[in-house]
Each structure stands twice: as C-alpha cells, then as structure tokens.
Coordinates of C-alpha atoms (C1' of nucleotides) in Angstrom, one line a residue:
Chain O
X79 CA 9.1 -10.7 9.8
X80 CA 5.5 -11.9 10.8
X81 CA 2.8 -12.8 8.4
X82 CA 1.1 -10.1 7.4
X83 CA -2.0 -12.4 7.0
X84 CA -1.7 -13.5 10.6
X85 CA -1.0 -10.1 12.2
X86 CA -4.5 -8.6 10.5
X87 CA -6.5 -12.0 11.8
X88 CA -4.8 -11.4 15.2
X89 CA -4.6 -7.5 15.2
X90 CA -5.4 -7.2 19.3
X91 CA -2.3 -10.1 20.5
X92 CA 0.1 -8.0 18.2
X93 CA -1.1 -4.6 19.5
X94 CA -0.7 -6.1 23.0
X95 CA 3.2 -8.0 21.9
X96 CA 4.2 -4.8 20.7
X97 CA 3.4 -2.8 23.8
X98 CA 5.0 -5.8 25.9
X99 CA 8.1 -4.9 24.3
X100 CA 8.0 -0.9 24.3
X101 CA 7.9 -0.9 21.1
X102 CA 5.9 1.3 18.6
X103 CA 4.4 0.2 15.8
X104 CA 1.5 1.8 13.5
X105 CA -0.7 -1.1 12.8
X106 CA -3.6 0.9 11.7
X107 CA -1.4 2.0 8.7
X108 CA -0.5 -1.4 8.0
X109 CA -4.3 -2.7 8.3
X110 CA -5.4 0.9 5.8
X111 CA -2.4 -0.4 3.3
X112 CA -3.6 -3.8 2.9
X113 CA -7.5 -2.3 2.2
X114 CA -5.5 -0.8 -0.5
X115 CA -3.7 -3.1 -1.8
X116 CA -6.4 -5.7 -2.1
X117 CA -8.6 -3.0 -3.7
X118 CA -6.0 -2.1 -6.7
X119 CA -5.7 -6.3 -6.8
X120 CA -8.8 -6.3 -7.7
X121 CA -8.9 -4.0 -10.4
X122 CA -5.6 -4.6 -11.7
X123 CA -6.4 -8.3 -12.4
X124 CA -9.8 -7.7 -14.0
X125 CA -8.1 -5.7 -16.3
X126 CA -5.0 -8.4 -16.7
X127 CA -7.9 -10.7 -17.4
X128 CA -9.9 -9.3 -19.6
X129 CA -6.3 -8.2 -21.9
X130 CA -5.7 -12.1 -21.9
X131 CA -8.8 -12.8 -23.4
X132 CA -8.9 -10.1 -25.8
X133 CA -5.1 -11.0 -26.8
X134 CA -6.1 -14.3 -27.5
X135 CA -8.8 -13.4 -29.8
X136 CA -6.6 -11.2 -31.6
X137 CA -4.4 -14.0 -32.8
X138 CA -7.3 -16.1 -33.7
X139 CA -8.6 -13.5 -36.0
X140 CA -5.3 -12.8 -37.7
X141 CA -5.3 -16.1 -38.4
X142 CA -8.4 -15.8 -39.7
X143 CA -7.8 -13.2 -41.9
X144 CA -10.1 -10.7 -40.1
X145 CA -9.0 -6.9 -39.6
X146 CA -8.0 -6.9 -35.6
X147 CA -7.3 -3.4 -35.3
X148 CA -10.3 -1.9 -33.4
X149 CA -9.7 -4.7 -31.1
X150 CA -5.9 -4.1 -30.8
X151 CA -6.3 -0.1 -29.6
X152 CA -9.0 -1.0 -27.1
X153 CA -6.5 -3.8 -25.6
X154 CA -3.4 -1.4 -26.1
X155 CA -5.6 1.4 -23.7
X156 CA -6.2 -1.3 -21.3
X157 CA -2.5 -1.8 -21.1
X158 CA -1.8 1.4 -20.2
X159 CA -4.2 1.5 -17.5
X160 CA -2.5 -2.1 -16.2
X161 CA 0.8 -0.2 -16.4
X162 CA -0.2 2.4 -13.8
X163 CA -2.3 0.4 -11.5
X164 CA 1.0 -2.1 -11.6
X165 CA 2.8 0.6 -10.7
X166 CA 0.6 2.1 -7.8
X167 CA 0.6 -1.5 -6.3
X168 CA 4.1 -1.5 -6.6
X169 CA 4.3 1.0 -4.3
X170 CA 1.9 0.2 -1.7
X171 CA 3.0 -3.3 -1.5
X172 CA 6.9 -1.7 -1.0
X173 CA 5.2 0.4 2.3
X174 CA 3.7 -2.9 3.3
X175 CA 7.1 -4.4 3.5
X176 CA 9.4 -1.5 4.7
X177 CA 6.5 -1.3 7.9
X178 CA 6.6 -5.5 8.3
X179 CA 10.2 -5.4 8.3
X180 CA 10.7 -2.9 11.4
X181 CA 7.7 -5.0 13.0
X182 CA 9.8 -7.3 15.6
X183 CA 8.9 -10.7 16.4
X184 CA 6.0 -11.5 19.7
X185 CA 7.5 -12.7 22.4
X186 CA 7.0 -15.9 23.6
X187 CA 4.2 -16.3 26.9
X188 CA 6.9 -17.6 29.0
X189 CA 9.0 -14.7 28.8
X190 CA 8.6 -12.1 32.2
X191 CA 7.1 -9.1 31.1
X192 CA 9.1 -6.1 32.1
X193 CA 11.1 -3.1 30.6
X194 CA 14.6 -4.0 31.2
X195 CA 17.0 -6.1 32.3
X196 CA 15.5 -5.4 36.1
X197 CA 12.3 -7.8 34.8
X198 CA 15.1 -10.9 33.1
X199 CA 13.9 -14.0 35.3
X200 CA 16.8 -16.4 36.5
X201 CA 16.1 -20.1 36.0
X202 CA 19.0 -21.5 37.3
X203 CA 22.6 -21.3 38.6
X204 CA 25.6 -23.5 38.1
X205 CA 28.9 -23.6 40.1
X206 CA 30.1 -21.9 43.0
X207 CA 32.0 -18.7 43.1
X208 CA 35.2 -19.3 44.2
X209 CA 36.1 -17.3 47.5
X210 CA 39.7 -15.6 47.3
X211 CA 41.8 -14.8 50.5
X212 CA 43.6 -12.0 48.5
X213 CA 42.3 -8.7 47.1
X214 CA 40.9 -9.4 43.0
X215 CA 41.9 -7.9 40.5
X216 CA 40.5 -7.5 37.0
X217 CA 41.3 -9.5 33.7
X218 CA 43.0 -5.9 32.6
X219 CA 45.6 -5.7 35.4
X220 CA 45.9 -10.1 35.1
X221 CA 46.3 -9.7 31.9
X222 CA 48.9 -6.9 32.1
X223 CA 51.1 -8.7 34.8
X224 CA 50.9 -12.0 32.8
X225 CA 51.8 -10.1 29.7
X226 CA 49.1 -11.2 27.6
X227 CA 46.9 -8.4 26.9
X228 CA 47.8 -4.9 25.2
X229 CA 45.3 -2.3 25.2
X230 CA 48.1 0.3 24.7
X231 CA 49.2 -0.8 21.6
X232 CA 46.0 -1.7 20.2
X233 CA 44.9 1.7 20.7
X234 CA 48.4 2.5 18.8
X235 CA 47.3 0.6 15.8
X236 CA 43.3 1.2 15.7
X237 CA 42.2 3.2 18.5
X238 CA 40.2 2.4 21.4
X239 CA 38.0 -1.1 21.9
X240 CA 40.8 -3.2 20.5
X241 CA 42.9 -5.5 22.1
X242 CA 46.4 -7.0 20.9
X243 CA 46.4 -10.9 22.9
X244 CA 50.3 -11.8 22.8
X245 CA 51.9 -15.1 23.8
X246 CA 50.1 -17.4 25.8
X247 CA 47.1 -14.9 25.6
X248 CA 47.2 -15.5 21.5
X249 CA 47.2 -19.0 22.4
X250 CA 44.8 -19.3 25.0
X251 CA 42.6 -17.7 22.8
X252 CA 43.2 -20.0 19.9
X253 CA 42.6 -23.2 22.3
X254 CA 39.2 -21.8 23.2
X255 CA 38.2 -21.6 19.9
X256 CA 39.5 -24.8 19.4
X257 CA 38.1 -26.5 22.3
X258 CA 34.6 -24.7 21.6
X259 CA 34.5 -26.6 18.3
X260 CA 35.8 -29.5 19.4
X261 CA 32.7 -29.8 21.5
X262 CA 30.2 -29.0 19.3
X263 CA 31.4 -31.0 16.5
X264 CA 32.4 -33.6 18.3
X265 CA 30.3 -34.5 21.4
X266 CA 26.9 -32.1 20.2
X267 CA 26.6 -33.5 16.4
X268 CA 26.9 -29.7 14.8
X269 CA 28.7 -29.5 11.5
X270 CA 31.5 -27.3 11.6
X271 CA 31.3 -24.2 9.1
X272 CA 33.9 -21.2 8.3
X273 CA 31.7 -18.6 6.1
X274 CA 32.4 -15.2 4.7
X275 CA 33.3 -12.6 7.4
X276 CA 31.2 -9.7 5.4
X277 CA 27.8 -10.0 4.2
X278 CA 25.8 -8.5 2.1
X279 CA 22.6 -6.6 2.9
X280 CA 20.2 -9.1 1.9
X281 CA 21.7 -11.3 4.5
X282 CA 21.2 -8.6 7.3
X283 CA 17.8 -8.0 6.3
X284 CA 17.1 -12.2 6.4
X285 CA 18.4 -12.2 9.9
X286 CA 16.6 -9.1 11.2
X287 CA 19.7 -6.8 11.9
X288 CA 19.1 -4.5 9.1
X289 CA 17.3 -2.2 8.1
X290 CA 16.6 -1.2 11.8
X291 CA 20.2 -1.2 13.1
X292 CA 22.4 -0.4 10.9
X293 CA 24.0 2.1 13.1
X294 CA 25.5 -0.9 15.1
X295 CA 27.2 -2.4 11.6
X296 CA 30.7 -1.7 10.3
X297 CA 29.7 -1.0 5.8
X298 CA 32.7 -1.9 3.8
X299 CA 33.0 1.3 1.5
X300 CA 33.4 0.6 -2.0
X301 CA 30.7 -1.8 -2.8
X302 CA 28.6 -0.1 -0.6
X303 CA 25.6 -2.7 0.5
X304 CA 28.6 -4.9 2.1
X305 CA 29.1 -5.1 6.0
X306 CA 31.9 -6.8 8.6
X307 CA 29.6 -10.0 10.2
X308 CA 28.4 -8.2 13.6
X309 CA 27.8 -12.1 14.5
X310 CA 28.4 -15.8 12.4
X311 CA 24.3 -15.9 12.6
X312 CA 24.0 -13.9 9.9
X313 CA 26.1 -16.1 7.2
X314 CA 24.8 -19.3 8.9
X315 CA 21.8 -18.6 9.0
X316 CA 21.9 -17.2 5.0
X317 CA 23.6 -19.9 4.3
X318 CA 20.2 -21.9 3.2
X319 CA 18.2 -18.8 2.8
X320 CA 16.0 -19.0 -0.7
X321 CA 16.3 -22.6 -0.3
X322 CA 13.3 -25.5 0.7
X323 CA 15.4 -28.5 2.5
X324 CA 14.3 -31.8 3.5
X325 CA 12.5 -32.9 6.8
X326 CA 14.5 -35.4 6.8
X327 CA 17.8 -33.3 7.3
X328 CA 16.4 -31.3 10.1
X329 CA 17.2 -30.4 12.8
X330 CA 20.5 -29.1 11.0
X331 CA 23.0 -27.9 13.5
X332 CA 25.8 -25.5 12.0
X333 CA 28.4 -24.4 14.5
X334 CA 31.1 -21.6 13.3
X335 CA 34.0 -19.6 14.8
X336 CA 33.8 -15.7 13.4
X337 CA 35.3 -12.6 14.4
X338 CA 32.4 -10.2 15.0
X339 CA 32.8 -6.6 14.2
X340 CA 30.4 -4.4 15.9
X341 CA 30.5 -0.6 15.9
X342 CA 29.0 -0.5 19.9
X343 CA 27.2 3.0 19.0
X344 CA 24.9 3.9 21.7
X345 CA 27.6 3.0 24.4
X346 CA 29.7 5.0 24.8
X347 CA 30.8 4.9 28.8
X348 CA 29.8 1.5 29.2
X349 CA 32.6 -0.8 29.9
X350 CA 35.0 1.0 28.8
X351 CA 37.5 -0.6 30.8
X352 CA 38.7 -3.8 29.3
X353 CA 37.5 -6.4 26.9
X354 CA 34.2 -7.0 27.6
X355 CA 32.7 -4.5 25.0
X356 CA 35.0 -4.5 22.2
X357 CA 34.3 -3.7 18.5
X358 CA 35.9 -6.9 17.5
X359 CA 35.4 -10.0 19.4
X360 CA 35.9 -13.7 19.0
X361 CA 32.8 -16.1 19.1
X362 CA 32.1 -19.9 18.4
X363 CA 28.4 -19.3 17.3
X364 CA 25.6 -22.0 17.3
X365 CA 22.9 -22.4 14.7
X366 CA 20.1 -24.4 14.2
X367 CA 17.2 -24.8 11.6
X368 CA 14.3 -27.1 13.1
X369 CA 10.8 -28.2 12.4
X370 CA 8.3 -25.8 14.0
X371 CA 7.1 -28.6 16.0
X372 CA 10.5 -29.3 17.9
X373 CA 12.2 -25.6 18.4
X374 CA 11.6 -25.4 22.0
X375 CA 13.3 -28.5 22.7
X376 CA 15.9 -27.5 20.7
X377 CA 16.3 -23.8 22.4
X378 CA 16.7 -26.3 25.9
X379 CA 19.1 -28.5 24.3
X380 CA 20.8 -25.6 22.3
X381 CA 21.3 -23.3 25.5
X382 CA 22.5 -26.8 27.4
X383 CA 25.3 -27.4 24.6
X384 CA 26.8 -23.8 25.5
X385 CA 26.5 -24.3 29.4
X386 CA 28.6 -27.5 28.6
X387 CA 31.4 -25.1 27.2
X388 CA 31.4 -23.1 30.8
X389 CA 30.7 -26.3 33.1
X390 CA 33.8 -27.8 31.6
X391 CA 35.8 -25.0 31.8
X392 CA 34.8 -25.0 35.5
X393 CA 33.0 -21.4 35.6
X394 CA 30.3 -20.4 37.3
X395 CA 27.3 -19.1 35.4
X396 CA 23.6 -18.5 35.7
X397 CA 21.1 -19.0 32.8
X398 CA 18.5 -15.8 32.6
X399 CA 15.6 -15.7 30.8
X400 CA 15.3 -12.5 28.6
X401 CA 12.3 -10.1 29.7
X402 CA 9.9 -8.8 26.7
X403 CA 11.4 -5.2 26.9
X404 CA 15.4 -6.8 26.8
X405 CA 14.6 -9.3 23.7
X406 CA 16.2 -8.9 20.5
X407 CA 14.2 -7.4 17.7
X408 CA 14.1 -11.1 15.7
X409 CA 14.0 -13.3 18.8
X410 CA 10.6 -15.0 20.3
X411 CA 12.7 -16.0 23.8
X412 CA 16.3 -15.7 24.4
X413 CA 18.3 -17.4 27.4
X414 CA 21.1 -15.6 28.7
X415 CA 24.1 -17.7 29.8
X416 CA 26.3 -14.8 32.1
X417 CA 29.5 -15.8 33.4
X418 CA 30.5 -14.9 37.2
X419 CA 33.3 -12.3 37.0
X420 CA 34.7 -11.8 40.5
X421 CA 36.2 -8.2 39.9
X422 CA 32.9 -7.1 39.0
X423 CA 31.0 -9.4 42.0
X424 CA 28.4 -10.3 39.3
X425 CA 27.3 -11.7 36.2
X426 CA 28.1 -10.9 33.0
X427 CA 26.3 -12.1 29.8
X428 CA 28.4 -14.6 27.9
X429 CA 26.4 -16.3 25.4
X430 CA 23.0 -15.6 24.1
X431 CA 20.4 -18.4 22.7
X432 CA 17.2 -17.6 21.1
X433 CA 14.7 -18.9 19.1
X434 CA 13.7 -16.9 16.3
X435 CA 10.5 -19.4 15.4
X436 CA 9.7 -18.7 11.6
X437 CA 10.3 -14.9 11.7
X438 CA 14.1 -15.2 10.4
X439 CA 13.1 -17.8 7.9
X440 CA 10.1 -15.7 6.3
X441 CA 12.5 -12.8 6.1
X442 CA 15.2 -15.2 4.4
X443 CA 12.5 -17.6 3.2
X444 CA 13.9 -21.1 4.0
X445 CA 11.8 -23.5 4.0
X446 CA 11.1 -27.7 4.1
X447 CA 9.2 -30.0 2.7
X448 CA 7.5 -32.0 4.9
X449 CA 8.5 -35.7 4.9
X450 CA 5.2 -37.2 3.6
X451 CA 4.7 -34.3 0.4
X452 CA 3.3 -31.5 0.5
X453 CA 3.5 -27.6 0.8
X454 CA 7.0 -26.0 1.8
X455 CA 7.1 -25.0 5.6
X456 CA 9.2 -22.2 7.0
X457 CA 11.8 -23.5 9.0
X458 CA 12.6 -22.1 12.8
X459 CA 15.5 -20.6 13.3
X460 CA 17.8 -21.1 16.6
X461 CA 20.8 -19.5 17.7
X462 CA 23.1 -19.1 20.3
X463 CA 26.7 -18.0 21.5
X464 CA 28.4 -21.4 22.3
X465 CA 30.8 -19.0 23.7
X466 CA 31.5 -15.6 23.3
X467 CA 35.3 -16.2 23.0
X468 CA 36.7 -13.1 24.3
X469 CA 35.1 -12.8 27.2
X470 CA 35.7 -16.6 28.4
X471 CA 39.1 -15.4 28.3
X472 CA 38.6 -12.6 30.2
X473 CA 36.4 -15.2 32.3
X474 CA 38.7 -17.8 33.1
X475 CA 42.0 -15.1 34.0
X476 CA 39.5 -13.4 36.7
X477 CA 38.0 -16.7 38.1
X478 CA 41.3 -18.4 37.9
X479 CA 43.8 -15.8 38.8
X480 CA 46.2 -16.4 41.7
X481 CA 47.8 -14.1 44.3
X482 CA 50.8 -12.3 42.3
X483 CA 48.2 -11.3 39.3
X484 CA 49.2 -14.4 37.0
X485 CA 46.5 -17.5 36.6
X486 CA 46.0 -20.9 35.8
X487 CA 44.9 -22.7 32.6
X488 CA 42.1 -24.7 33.0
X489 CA 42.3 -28.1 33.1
X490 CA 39.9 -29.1 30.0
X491 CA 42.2 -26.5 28.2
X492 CA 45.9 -27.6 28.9
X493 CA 45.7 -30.2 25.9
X494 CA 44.9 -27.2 23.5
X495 CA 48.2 -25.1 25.0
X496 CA 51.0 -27.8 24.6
X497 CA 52.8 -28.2 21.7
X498 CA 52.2 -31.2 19.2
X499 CA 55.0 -30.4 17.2
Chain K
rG166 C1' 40.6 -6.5 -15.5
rG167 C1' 39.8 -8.9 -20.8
rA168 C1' 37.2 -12.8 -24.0
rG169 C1' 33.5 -16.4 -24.4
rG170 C1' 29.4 -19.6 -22.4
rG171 C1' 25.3 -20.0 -19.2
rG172 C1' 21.2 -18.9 -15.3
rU173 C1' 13.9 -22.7 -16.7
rG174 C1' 9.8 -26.5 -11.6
rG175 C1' 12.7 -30.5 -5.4
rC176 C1' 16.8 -32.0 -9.0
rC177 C1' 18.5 -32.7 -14.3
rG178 C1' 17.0 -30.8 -18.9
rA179 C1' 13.8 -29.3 -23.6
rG180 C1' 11.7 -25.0 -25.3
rU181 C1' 13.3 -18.2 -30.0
rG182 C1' 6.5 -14.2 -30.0
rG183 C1' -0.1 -16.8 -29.4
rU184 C1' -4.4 -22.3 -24.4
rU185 C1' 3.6 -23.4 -22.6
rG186 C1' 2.9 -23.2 -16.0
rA187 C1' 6.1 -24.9 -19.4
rA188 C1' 8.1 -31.6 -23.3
rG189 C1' 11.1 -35.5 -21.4
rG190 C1' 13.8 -37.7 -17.3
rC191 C1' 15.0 -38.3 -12.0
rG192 C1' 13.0 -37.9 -7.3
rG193 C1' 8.4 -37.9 -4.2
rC194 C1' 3.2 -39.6 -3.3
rG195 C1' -0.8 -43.1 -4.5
rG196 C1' -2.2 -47.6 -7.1
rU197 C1' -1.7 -52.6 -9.9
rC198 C1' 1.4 -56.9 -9.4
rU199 C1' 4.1 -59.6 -5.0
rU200 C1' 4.1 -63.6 1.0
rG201 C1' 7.3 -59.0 1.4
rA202 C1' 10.7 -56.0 -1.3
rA203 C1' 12.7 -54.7 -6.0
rA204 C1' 11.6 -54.4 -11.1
rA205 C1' 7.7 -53.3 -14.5
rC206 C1' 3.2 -50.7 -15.5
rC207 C1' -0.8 -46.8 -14.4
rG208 C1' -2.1 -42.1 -12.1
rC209 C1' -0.9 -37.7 -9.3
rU210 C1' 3.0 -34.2 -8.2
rG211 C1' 5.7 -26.0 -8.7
rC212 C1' 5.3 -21.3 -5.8
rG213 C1' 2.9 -16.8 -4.4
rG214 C1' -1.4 -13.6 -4.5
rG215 C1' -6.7 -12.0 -5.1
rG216 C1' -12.0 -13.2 -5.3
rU217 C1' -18.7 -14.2 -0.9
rC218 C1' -12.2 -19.0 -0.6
rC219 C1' -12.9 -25.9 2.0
rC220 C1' -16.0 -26.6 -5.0
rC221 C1' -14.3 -23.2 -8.3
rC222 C1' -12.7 -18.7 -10.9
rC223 C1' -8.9 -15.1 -11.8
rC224 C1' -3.8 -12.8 -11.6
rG225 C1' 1.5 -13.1 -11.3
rC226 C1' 6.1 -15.9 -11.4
rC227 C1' 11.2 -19.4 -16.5
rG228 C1' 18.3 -14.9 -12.3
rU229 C1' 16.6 -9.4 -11.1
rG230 C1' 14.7 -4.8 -13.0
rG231 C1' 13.1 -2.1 -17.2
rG232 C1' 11.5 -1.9 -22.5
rU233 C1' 9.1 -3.4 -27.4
rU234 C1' 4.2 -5.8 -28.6
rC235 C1' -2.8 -6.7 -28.8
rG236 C1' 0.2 -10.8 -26.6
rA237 C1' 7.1 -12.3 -24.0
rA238 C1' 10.4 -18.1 -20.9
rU239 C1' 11.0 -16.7 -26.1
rC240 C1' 13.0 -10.0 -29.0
rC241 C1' 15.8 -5.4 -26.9
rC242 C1' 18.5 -2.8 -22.6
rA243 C1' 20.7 -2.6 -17.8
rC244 C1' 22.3 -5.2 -13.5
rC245 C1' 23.4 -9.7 -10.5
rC246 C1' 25.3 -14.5 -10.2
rC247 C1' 27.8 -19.1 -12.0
rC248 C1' 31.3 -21.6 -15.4
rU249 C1' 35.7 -21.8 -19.0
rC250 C1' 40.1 -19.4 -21.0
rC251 C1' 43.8 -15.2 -20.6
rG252 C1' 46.1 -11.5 -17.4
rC253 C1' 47.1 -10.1 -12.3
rC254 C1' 47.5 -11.9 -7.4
rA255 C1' 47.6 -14.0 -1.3

RNA sequence: GGAGGGGUGGCCGAGUGGUUGAAGGCGGCGGUCUUGAAAACCGCUGCGGGGUCCCCCCCGCCGUGGGUUCGAAUCCCACCCCCUCCGCCA
C-alpha cells in the first residue's frame, strides 16, 4: 500500500503510475475522503478535549465536596456527540483503507512502459540453446517414455492440472529442491525456513494478494479466512510482519521450499498441456528484507542468486525486465528469469524477482530501527523464485532429452540422485 | 475438546476507576571520569494522527472489538493468541 500522505502531495506522478499500468483508480475519491476525515478530526478532538478537561474538574470538585451534577450531564451530552462522530470517522477512515488497499504499487522509472508482455525489455541472455539432430519432443511425451510423469492418474485422483512424478521423476524433483537450498544456504548466506503451507488472510492482505485476487486462492473451508500458500512469500514475508528489527540484522535473507496452490482462474486454455501451469507446483522461494537505501542492489544480487540455480544446471535462460502494464500489483520492478524450452522454441518464465520497496511492509508494517536511534523505518521487501521447481524439471527433461525420448541428469544434480544409504 | 493461568513501551516487568503514556530494570543515545575501554555516576529515550506543523498545542493507543462511567491499562461482555495440566491424536 502507498502512503496516503505521499499520494495526496504527489497526486499528478500517481495519476500518471496508475495509467502506466492500465490500471483504474479513483483518486479524487480518495483526495474528497481525506477532506473528510480531517474535518470530523477536527471536531471530534475538540470535543475529546474539551470532555478531558471537564472530567478532570469533576473529580476535583467531588473531592471538594461540591455538587458536580450540572457539570456531569453537559460532559455526558458531549459524549454522546464523541460517540457518533467516532463512529462516522470510523467509517470513512475504513473507505480510505479498502480504496489504498486496491491502489497498486508505482512502478519503478526503469521499467519499459507498455501494456503487455510485447513491451518486457530483455537485458540479457545466458547459454546457448542446444541444437538437436533429432525431432524434440516435449517434457509430457519425455516424461511418459521415461516413466516419470503421470498426468493420467493424477487426473484419476484430483482432476486436471495435477501431476503424479514417480521414480526417478519423485527423486529428481526432491534433488532440485535440495540442490536449490543447498545453494542458497550454503554459497548465497540465506537462512533456510519451512513455514505454514496455509495462511491466514491478514497475511495475504500484508503481501498484496488479497483483497484484489482472491479468485486465484485456494480458502480452506471451515475456518473460513484460511487459504493454501499460492507462493512461500506470503509466510516469509509475514513472518516479521508487526514487528520493528534491527539495522543491524538487515539485509535478512530467508530462503524456503513450499508447495504453492494456485486455483489458475482466468486461464483456462492456456497451457493446458503439461506441467507448466499447474494448480500445485514446487518452488524454492527467495526473500529478502533490506534498508530502503540498498534494495536495488539487492534485486541485482537477488535475481543473480536464481540465475546461479539455471547456470549450474547448465540451462539456457534470458533475464526480462517486466513492463509497467505486466507488473505485479505489489511489485515496483520485477526481473523475469525464463528458461529456453526447445519444444516450445522459446522462453518460458521460470523465476520471478521483484522489489516491492516499502509497499509490502506498510501493508504488513515491518519495520527497523535505524542503527544510530531513532524513528522505526519500513523495511523493503524483495522477492524472487530461486526456482520454480516444477518447471526446472520440465526444463532440464526437454533441454537434456536424448534421441529415444529418455534424458540425462545434470551433472550438478547426480550427487542429489545417488543413494547415501 | 475440558480445566486453569496470562497477553502492558525495543526487551523484561509494576500497575484494579481521576495529571499513569504508564514505576523499576535491561538495552540504546549523549555526557562526566579515563591514554583508551570497562565500571560507576548524570541526563535523554514509545507509536500513530490532527492543528496556520521545523517552537508548540491537541487527540488516540496498555492483545482485538464492544459496553458501563463525567472519567477505563484498571470494571463488564465477546473474540483472538500464548502457556500449563487432562483427554484425543500423526
């Protein structure tokens, strides 16, 4: 969410964000609201004030003996009056909210302005497609000649957009995972975390998924205000909201391996062949809370510790910046890491890093105290796929498939597949 | 699920109706002392909002939301969360 403060001080940047993006917002509502609000303020605190006073002067003449009634109704009429101005400013202040919260965040200058996709600038490409003197096939048919994947039966047991991995596909799977965090933890300095697979609705309010979208969530039913993680960002990034945390401490680099459950309304007919759109999907996620002063650096470095995943597993990707009319409600800028998939002849989006600045950390209010004293800051939030775990799999059996439809394990990954029993 | 205990400032912890935004301690910041550091001593140190706002004034905030009252951290109700014990259970 943006500061209300700084969107009325800087009412013609946010008109011209908002249309950058497509989207609609009605800032002359918003700007009418807060002329009411700060009129009822106002009155409601004069009243407030002049109740103190009088209540104060009613204890001092009981204890002086004198007779306080008169006093007492004109303070008890006042407090009436506070009641309903209270609640009147309740109620505006709840608009105010509900509007900043569907408000999404301005895009950052260095993001191509565009509508779609068409406008996403690409900053650089890594790795060579491999060129195959046999006809390609998919990860579905690889994966059905290797025996690894099972869309049949996963339709059996759920229904369509599942996959059953069997065998070595189970286990390549589980390396990945494995090997993601291993690399993170290890050689990138994150600390490893395993949170809560559902989230409340607080949470996906903090992180900007709700109240906007919950059409793309999966609600657990009985609690009702409980939902499936449609990403580990959400608990990570919740995992310090309300809290203020010390300078010192940041940057503080989280890295987690969740399911994700997403309920991929909206596209139907698009990849429906396959895993690449499933509605649940490995992913080793990347989160970071930095000082406002360093987040870029840390979106660069952040975005480079994913590539590292792909440039050891020996695929060839592209990093894409996201244009203003393809960013993600929350996000400021967002790289796109995409993955070359030869069966399709082009790149498909693998991993997603974006920095939020302090628009996540208003709605979850995390802050720091700076290191010499002072007030709490909000943090900037950072976060990124570091990978999406299914489809590296689905990566690595096109781009290293051989001729009779089987394919090769990686190299980085062969440690991860043998047996240390 | 049942019984009991508890949620107060960055942290710990007092406080059961009237200058209590809240004792005390820790931590932090500044100072005295010291060649330097530590110790000791002194001072400062919550968040948010409104006001002709860099001075100052005012309002709100003691888990959340209601209620009682002239006045609530303090009394009442509901809810949430944490802890202990019992039951159940992977």
């Amino acid at each position: 969410m943006l500061d209300l403060k700084w969107i009325l001080a800087n009412l013609d940047d946010v008109r011209a964000a908002m249309a950058k993006r497509g989207a609609e917002v009605d800032l002359d509502r918003l700007v009418a609201l807060d002329e009411r609000r700060r009129k009822t303020i106002a009155e409601v605190e004069k009243l407030k004030a002049e109740r103190n006073e009088s209540s104060r002067k009613i204890g001092q003449m009981i204890k002086a003996g004198e007779d306080a009634t008169p006093l007492r109704e004109r303070v008890r009429e006042i407090g009436e009056r506070i009641k309903a101005l209270d609640e009147e400013l309740r109620g505006i202040e709840g608009e105010i909210r509900d509007l900043l919260l569907t408000i999404p965040n301005v895009p950052h200058e260095s993001c191509p302005v565009g509508e779609d996709d068409s406008a996403n600038r690409v900053e650089r490409t890594w790795g060579e497609p491999r060129t195959f003197d046999f006809e390609v096939r998919d990860h579905v048919d690889i994966g059905e000649i290797s025996g690894i994947l099972d869309f049949e039966r996963a339709a059996r047991v759920t229904g369509a957009r599942f996959v059953v991995l069997t065998g070595q596909g189970a286990r390549l799977e589980r390396a990945l995972i494995q090997f993601m965090l291993d690399l993170h933890t290890e050689l990138h300095g994150y600390r490893e975390v395993l949170p809560p697979f559902i989230v409340n609705r607080k949470s996906l309010l903090g992180t900007g998924q709700l109240p906007k979208f919950e059409e793309d969530l999966f609600r657990v039913d009985p609690p009702g205000d409980w939902y499936l993680v449609p990403t580990a960002e959400v608990p990570v990034t919740n995992l310090h909201a309300g809290e203020i945390l010390r300078e010192e401490d940041l940057p503080l680099r989280y890295t987690a391996y969740t399911p994700c459950f997403r309920s991929e309304a909206g596209s139907y007919g698009k990849d429906v062949r396959g895993m690449i759109r499933q509605h649940q999907f490995d992913k080793v996620e990347l989160v970071t809370f930095a000082r406002p002063e360093e987040s870029w650096d840390v979106l660069e470095q952040l975005t480079g510790h994913a590539e590292e995943a792909l440039r050891r597993l020996e695929l060839p990707y592209r990093v894409v910046t996201l244009s203003t009319g393809d960013l993600g409600f929350s996000a400021a800028k967002t790289y796109d890491i995409e993955v070359w998939l030869p069966s399709q002849g082009t790149y498909r989006e693998i991993s997603s890093c974006s920095n939020f600045l302090d628009f996540q950390a208003r709605r979850a209010n995390i802050r720091y105290r700076p290191a010499g004293g002072g007030k709490p800051r909000f943090v900037h939030t950072l976060n990124g796929s570091g990978l999406a775990v299914g489809r590296t799999l689905l990566a690595i059996l096109e781009n290293y498939q051989r001729e009779d439809g089987t394919f090769e394990v990686p190299a980085v990954l062969r440690p991860y597949m043998e047996s240390r029993l």
